[in-house]
Amino acid sequence: MPKIIAANWKMYKTRAEARETAAALARLLTEKRTDRQVIVYPPFTAIAEAAAALDGLACAAVGAQDVYPAAEGAFTGEISPRMLTDAGATWVLTGHSERRHVLQESDELVGRKTAFALANGLCVMLCIGETLKERESGCLREVLQRQLQAGLAEVAPGDISRLAIAYEPVWAIGTGKVAGPDEAREAHGITRELLRDVLGAAAASVPLLYGGSVKPDNAAGLLALDNVDGLLVGGASLEAESFAKIVLA
Ligand code: PGA
């Protein structure tokens, strides 16, 4: 399967800034032969701008950073799958560590979001990962198991082909501390194994991305590891030049 390189722009960029970065990315990647799939997750307000700017780049898609699990209704401040699709998004992130830890999202809510977005035609990148405290107390497997079981509890078998998992150790996000090859290899191996328990044989074709302080100079090494099918990039995706280097790493 083609490696997936995804850009999480978090709460950065106005519409004009998003348009400029996406257009620069399209320029940098056009005519570069790459079999990589590129996904850009701008803030909600810039999804349509980014989608328009990346329209000519066949390998690129645009996604949203969150979604609410209802078609419509009295959910002030929330956004539905249909609204995201209408804006030009084909992907959505669920369970990003900042939503789990800053916005206090429960495993159960992440599971409802994942299943609902998939059932409504979006591709979903479910994020999982342990905190430093959890890792140091030897709970890595337990945490990943809990997040995968709850995150995938309601997913219909027919939707698994539109699912990806991003393993992002919380202690490596935005900290400059990347998981070493041994740590990443171990966590991805465990994740693949746990996925098999939850999804059965279909788990083999679900892409597993690594995220957490990915930079142009560590991207190739991470992509070479077993069970690393792509990268989810935060800080280093905000500039087109550095993200393009990661796409081409
Ligand atoms: P980072 O963020 O690359 O800045 O560590 C990754 C993420 O939060 O998805």
GROMACS .gro file of C-alpha atoms and ligand atoms in nm:
model
  258
    1MET     CA    1   0.000   0.000   0.000
    2PRO     CA    2   0.124   0.356  -0.064
    3LYS     CA    3   0.269   0.528   0.243
    4ILE     CA    4   0.042   0.800   0.382
    5ILE     CA    5   0.199   1.130   0.486
    6ALA     CA    6  -0.047   1.350   0.674
    7ALA     CA    7  -0.024   1.712   0.790
    8ASN     CA    8  -0.209   1.814   1.107
    9TRP     CA    9  -0.224   2.194   1.106
   10LYS     CA   10  -0.402   2.202   1.445
   11MET     CA   11  -0.525   2.552   1.538
   12TYR     CA   12  -0.296   2.733   1.296
   13LYS     CA   13  -0.361   2.924   0.972
   14THR     CA   14  -0.626   3.164   0.847
   15ARG     CA   15  -0.791   3.087   0.514
   16ALA     CA   16  -0.534   3.296   0.326
   17GLU     CA   17  -0.243   3.129   0.506
   18ALA     CA   18  -0.389   2.784   0.440
   19ARG     CA   19  -0.437   2.864   0.072
   20GLU     CA   20  -0.079   2.986   0.044
   21THR     CA   21   0.071   2.681   0.218
   22ALA     CA   22  -0.144   2.433   0.024
   23ALA     CA   23  -0.062   2.604  -0.306
   24ALA     CA   24   0.309   2.599  -0.224
   25LEU     CA   25   0.284   2.229  -0.137
   26ALA     CA   26   0.107   2.157  -0.465
   27ARG     CA   27   0.388   2.341  -0.652
   28LEU     CA   28   0.660   2.150  -0.464
   29LEU     CA   29   0.502   1.810  -0.524
   30THR     CA   30   0.374   1.851  -0.879
   31GLU     CA   31   0.592   1.657  -1.120
   32LYS     CA   32   0.778   1.491  -0.835
   33ARG     CA   33   0.712   1.124  -0.884
   34THR     CA   34   0.575   1.000  -0.559
   35ASP     CA   35   0.350   0.708  -0.484
   36ARG     CA   36   0.281   0.855  -0.142
   37GLN     CA   37  -0.066   0.962  -0.041
   38VAL     CA   38  -0.078   1.312   0.111
   39ILE     CA   39  -0.352   1.422   0.351
   40VAL     CA   40  -0.379   1.775   0.489
   41TYR     CA   41  -0.591   1.846   0.798
   42PRO     CA   42  -0.649   2.224   0.817
   43PRO     CA   43  -0.874   2.390   1.075
   44PHE     CA   44  -1.246   2.369   0.978
   45THR     CA   45  -1.254   2.726   0.841
   46ALA     CA   46  -0.978   2.652   0.590
   47ILE     CA   47  -1.086   2.309   0.461
   48ALA     CA   48  -1.249   2.445   0.146
   49GLU     CA   49  -0.952   2.673   0.069
   50ALA     CA   50  -0.701   2.393   0.114
   51ALA     CA   51  -0.912   2.153  -0.093
   52ALA     CA   52  -0.929   2.406  -0.378
   53ALA     CA   53  -0.555   2.473  -0.367
   54LEU     CA   54  -0.473   2.099  -0.371
   55ASP     CA   55  -0.731   2.010  -0.633
   56GLY     CA   56  -0.477   1.955  -0.910
   57LEU     CA   57  -0.251   1.731  -0.700
   58ALA     CA   58  -0.378   1.379  -0.763
   59CYS     CA   59  -0.207   1.225  -0.458
   60ALA     CA   60  -0.356   1.475  -0.211
   61ALA     CA   61  -0.672   1.474  -0.001
   62VAL     CA   62  -0.804   1.706   0.267
   63GLY     CA   63  -0.944   1.613   0.605
   64ALA     CA   64  -1.090   1.762   0.923
   65GLN     CA   65  -0.940   1.742   1.271
   66ASP     CA   66  -1.261   1.640   1.447
   67VAL     CA   67  -1.629   1.558   1.388
   68TYR     CA   68  -1.943   1.515   1.595
   69PRO     CA   69  -2.135   1.184   1.581
   70ALA     CA   70  -2.476   1.314   1.476
   71ALA     CA   71  -2.627   1.412   1.141
   72GLU     CA   72  -2.751   1.750   1.266
   73GLY     CA   73  -2.922   1.900   1.568
   74ALA     CA   74  -2.880   2.115   1.875
   75PHE     CA   75  -2.505   2.062   1.926
   76THR     CA   76  -2.367   2.413   1.955
   77GLY     CA   77  -2.014   2.443   1.828
   78GLU     CA   78  -2.001   2.098   1.668
   79ILE     CA   79  -1.975   1.987   1.305
   80SER     CA   80  -2.127   1.693   1.117
   81PRO     CA   81  -1.977   1.453   0.863
   82ARG     CA   82  -2.204   1.595   0.593
   83MET     CA   83  -2.080   1.950   0.660
   84LEU     CA   84  -1.720   1.830   0.635
   85THR     CA   85  -1.786   1.646   0.309
   86ASP     CA   86  -1.961   1.955   0.176
   87ALA     CA   87  -1.650   2.163   0.256
   88GLY     CA   88  -1.426   1.922   0.062
   89ALA     CA   89  -1.298   1.690   0.335
   90THR     CA   90  -1.272   1.318   0.267
   91TRP     CA   91  -1.079   1.228   0.585
   92VAL     CA   92  -1.121   1.303   0.954
   93LEU     CA   93  -0.902   1.258   1.261
   94THR     CA   94  -1.062   1.106   1.570
   95GLY     CA   95  -0.915   1.074   1.917
   96HIS     CA   96  -0.617   1.302   1.866
   97SER     CA   97  -0.426   1.325   2.194
   98GLU     CA   98  -0.504   1.697   2.228
   99ARG     CA   99  -0.876   1.616   2.210
  100ARG     CA  100  -0.837   1.334   2.461
  101HIS     CA  101  -0.616   1.524   2.706
  102VAL     CA  102  -0.696   1.895   2.657
  103LEU     CA  103  -1.067   1.861   2.569
  104GLN     CA  104  -1.122   1.555   2.793
  105GLU     CA  105  -1.279   1.335   2.523
  106SER     CA  106  -1.358   0.986   2.650
  107ASP     CA  107  -1.266   0.662   2.473
  108GLU     CA  108  -1.638   0.603   2.430
  109LEU     CA  109  -1.699   0.936   2.252
  110VAL     CA  110  -1.398   0.872   2.028
  111GLY     CA  111  -1.556   0.537   1.938
  112ARG     CA  112  -1.888   0.695   1.849
  113LYS     CA  113  -1.715   0.959   1.634
  114THR     CA  114  -1.508   0.696   1.452
  115ALA     CA  115  -1.803   0.471   1.369
  116PHE     CA  116  -2.035   0.756   1.273
  117ALA     CA  117  -1.783   0.927   1.044
  118LEU     CA  118  -1.706   0.596   0.872
  119ALA     CA  119  -2.075   0.511   0.836
  120ASN     CA  120  -2.122   0.850   0.671
  121GLY     CA  121  -1.861   0.790   0.406
  122LEU     CA  122  -1.554   0.962   0.549
  123CYS     CA  123  -1.214   0.794   0.581
  124VAL     CA  124  -1.109   0.799   0.947
  125MET     CA  125  -0.764   0.822   1.105
  126LEU     CA  126  -0.810   0.709   1.466
  127CYS     CA  127  -0.529   0.835   1.690
  128ILE     CA  128  -0.406   0.637   1.990
  129GLY     CA  129  -0.107   0.670   2.221
  130GLU     CA  130   0.017   0.652   2.577
  131THR     CA  131   0.132   0.929   2.812
  132LEU     CA  132   0.481   0.920   2.960
  133LYS     CA  133   0.338   0.815   3.297
  134GLU     CA  134   0.150   0.525   3.135
  135ARG     CA  135   0.462   0.413   2.948
  136GLU     CA  136   0.682   0.436   3.256
  137SER     CA  137   0.437   0.235   3.461
  138GLY     CA  138   0.444  -0.045   3.204
  139CYS     CA  139   0.089   0.012   3.075
  140LEU     CA  140   0.166   0.063   2.703
  141ARG     CA  141  -0.018  -0.247   2.579
  142GLU     CA  142  -0.313  -0.192   2.813
  143VAL     CA  143  -0.361   0.169   2.702
  144LEU     CA  144  -0.341   0.087   2.332
  145GLN     CA  145  -0.578  -0.205   2.381
  146ARG     CA  146  -0.834   0.008   2.566
  147GLN     CA  147  -0.817   0.287   2.306
  148LEU     CA  148  -0.845   0.047   2.012
  149GLN     CA  149  -1.127  -0.159   2.161
  150ALA     CA  150  -1.335   0.145   2.253
  151GLY     CA  151  -1.235   0.339   1.942
  152LEU     CA  152  -1.339   0.058   1.707
  153ALA     CA  153  -1.626  -0.094   1.907
  154GLU     CA  154  -1.900   0.019   1.669
  155VAL     CA  155  -1.717   0.006   1.336
  156ALA     CA  156  -1.902  -0.193   1.068
  157PRO     CA  157  -1.689  -0.456   0.889
  158GLY     CA  158  -1.768  -0.298   0.552
  159ASP     CA  159  -1.611   0.033   0.663
  160ILE     CA  160  -1.270  -0.103   0.767
  161SER     CA  161  -1.124  -0.032   0.421
  162ARG     CA  162  -1.159   0.342   0.502
  163LEU     CA  163  -0.984   0.322   0.838
  164ALA     CA  164  -0.628   0.416   0.936
  165ILE     CA  165  -0.468   0.421   1.282
  166ALA     CA  166  -0.212   0.679   1.396
  167TYR     CA  167   0.008   0.577   1.689
  168GLU     CA  168   0.124   0.896   1.858
  169PRO     CA  169   0.299   0.864   2.194
  170VAL     CA  170   0.171   1.167   2.387
  171TRP     CA  171   0.520   1.237   2.525
  172ALA     CA  172   0.653   1.278   2.170
  173ILE     CA  173   0.392   1.524   2.041
  174GLY     CA  174   0.530   1.874   1.999
  175THR     CA  175   0.815   1.798   2.238
  176GLY     CA  176   1.097   1.732   1.993
  177LYS     CA  177   1.128   1.383   2.148
  178VAL     CA  178   1.069   1.130   1.875
  179ALA     CA  179   1.019   0.767   1.969
  180GLY     CA  180   1.340   0.580   1.895
  181PRO     CA  181   1.330   0.304   1.632
  182ASP     CA  182   1.297   0.034   1.898
  183GLU     CA  183   1.012   0.213   2.075
  184ALA     CA  184   0.827   0.284   1.751
  185ARG     CA  185   0.880  -0.070   1.618
  186GLU     CA  186   0.756  -0.221   1.944
  187ALA     CA  187   0.447   0.000   1.968
  188HIS     CA  188   0.355  -0.057   1.603
  189GLY     CA  189   0.398  -0.433   1.643
  190ILE     CA  190   0.171  -0.430   1.949
  191THR     CA  191  -0.083  -0.213   1.767
  192ARG     CA  192  -0.095  -0.450   1.467
  193GLU     CA  193  -0.142  -0.745   1.700
  194LEU     CA  194  -0.419  -0.574   1.900
  195LEU     CA  195  -0.587  -0.463   1.578
  196ARG     CA  196  -0.598  -0.826   1.469
  197ASP     CA  197  -0.777  -0.915   1.793
  198VAL     CA  198  -1.034  -0.640   1.737
  199LEU     CA  199  -1.084  -0.656   1.359
  200GLY     CA  200  -0.971  -1.004   1.260
  201ALA     CA  201  -0.802  -1.064   0.925
  202ALA     CA  202  -0.906  -0.719   0.795
  203ALA     CA  203  -0.649  -0.566   1.035
  204ALA     CA  204  -0.363  -0.658   0.802
  205SER     CA  205  -0.460  -0.392   0.547
  206VAL     CA  206  -0.527  -0.106   0.791
  207PRO     CA  207  -0.246   0.152   0.755
  208LEU     CA  208  -0.059   0.231   1.079
  209LEU     CA  209   0.095   0.577   1.092
  210TYR     CA  210   0.351   0.708   1.339
  211GLY     CA  211   0.320   1.061   1.480
  212GLY     CA  212   0.513   1.270   1.730
  213SER     CA  213   0.795   1.513   1.644
  214VAL     CA  214   0.838   1.381   1.288
  215LYS     CA  215   1.086   1.604   1.101
  216PRO     CA  216   1.250   1.594   0.757
  217ASP     CA  217   1.561   1.434   0.906
  218ASN     CA  218   1.392   1.147   1.091
  219ALA     CA  219   1.109   1.069   0.844
  220ALA     CA  220   1.293   0.818   0.623
  221GLY     CA  221   1.416   0.618   0.924
  222LEU     CA  222   1.065   0.594   1.068
  223LEU     CA  223   0.913   0.497   0.733
  224ALA     CA  224   1.162   0.213   0.699
  225LEU     CA  225   1.036   0.039   1.015
  226ASP     CA  226   0.811  -0.266   1.002
  227ASN     CA  227   0.444  -0.181   1.037
  228VAL     CA  228   0.500   0.193   0.980
  229ASP     CA  229   0.276   0.271   0.683
  230GLY     CA  230   0.290   0.647   0.710
  231LEU     CA  231   0.346   0.955   0.924
  232LEU     CA  232   0.122   1.211   1.093
  233VAL     CA  233   0.309   1.539   1.116
  234GLY     CA  234   0.221   1.843   1.328
  235GLY     CA  235   0.478   2.122   1.371
  236ALA     CA  236   0.690   2.027   1.069
  237SER     CA  237   0.385   2.032   0.840
  238LEU     CA  238   0.310   2.400   0.884
  239GLU     CA  239   0.572   2.506   0.629
  240ALA     CA  240   0.526   2.364   0.278
  241GLU     CA  241   0.903   2.316   0.226
  242SER     CA  242   0.956   2.105   0.535
  243PHE     CA  243   0.639   1.900   0.482
  244ALA     CA  244   0.729   1.837   0.115
  245LYS     CA  245   1.069   1.707   0.230
  246ILE     CA  246   0.891   1.460   0.460
  247VAL     CA  247   0.656   1.351   0.178
  248LEU     CA  248   0.958   1.285  -0.044
  249ALA     CA  249   1.180   1.134   0.231
  250PGA     P1  250   0.411   1.710   1.621
  250PGA     O1  251   0.254   1.678   1.628
  250PGA     O2  252   0.461   1.657   1.490
  250PGA     O3  253   0.420   1.860   1.630
  250PGA     O4  254   0.475   1.640   1.736
  250PGA     C1  255   0.202   1.556   1.583
  250PGA     C2  256   0.052   1.550   1.605
  250PGA     O5  257   0.005   1.602   1.708
  250PGA     O6  258  -0.024   1.496   1.523
   0.00000   0.00000   0.00000
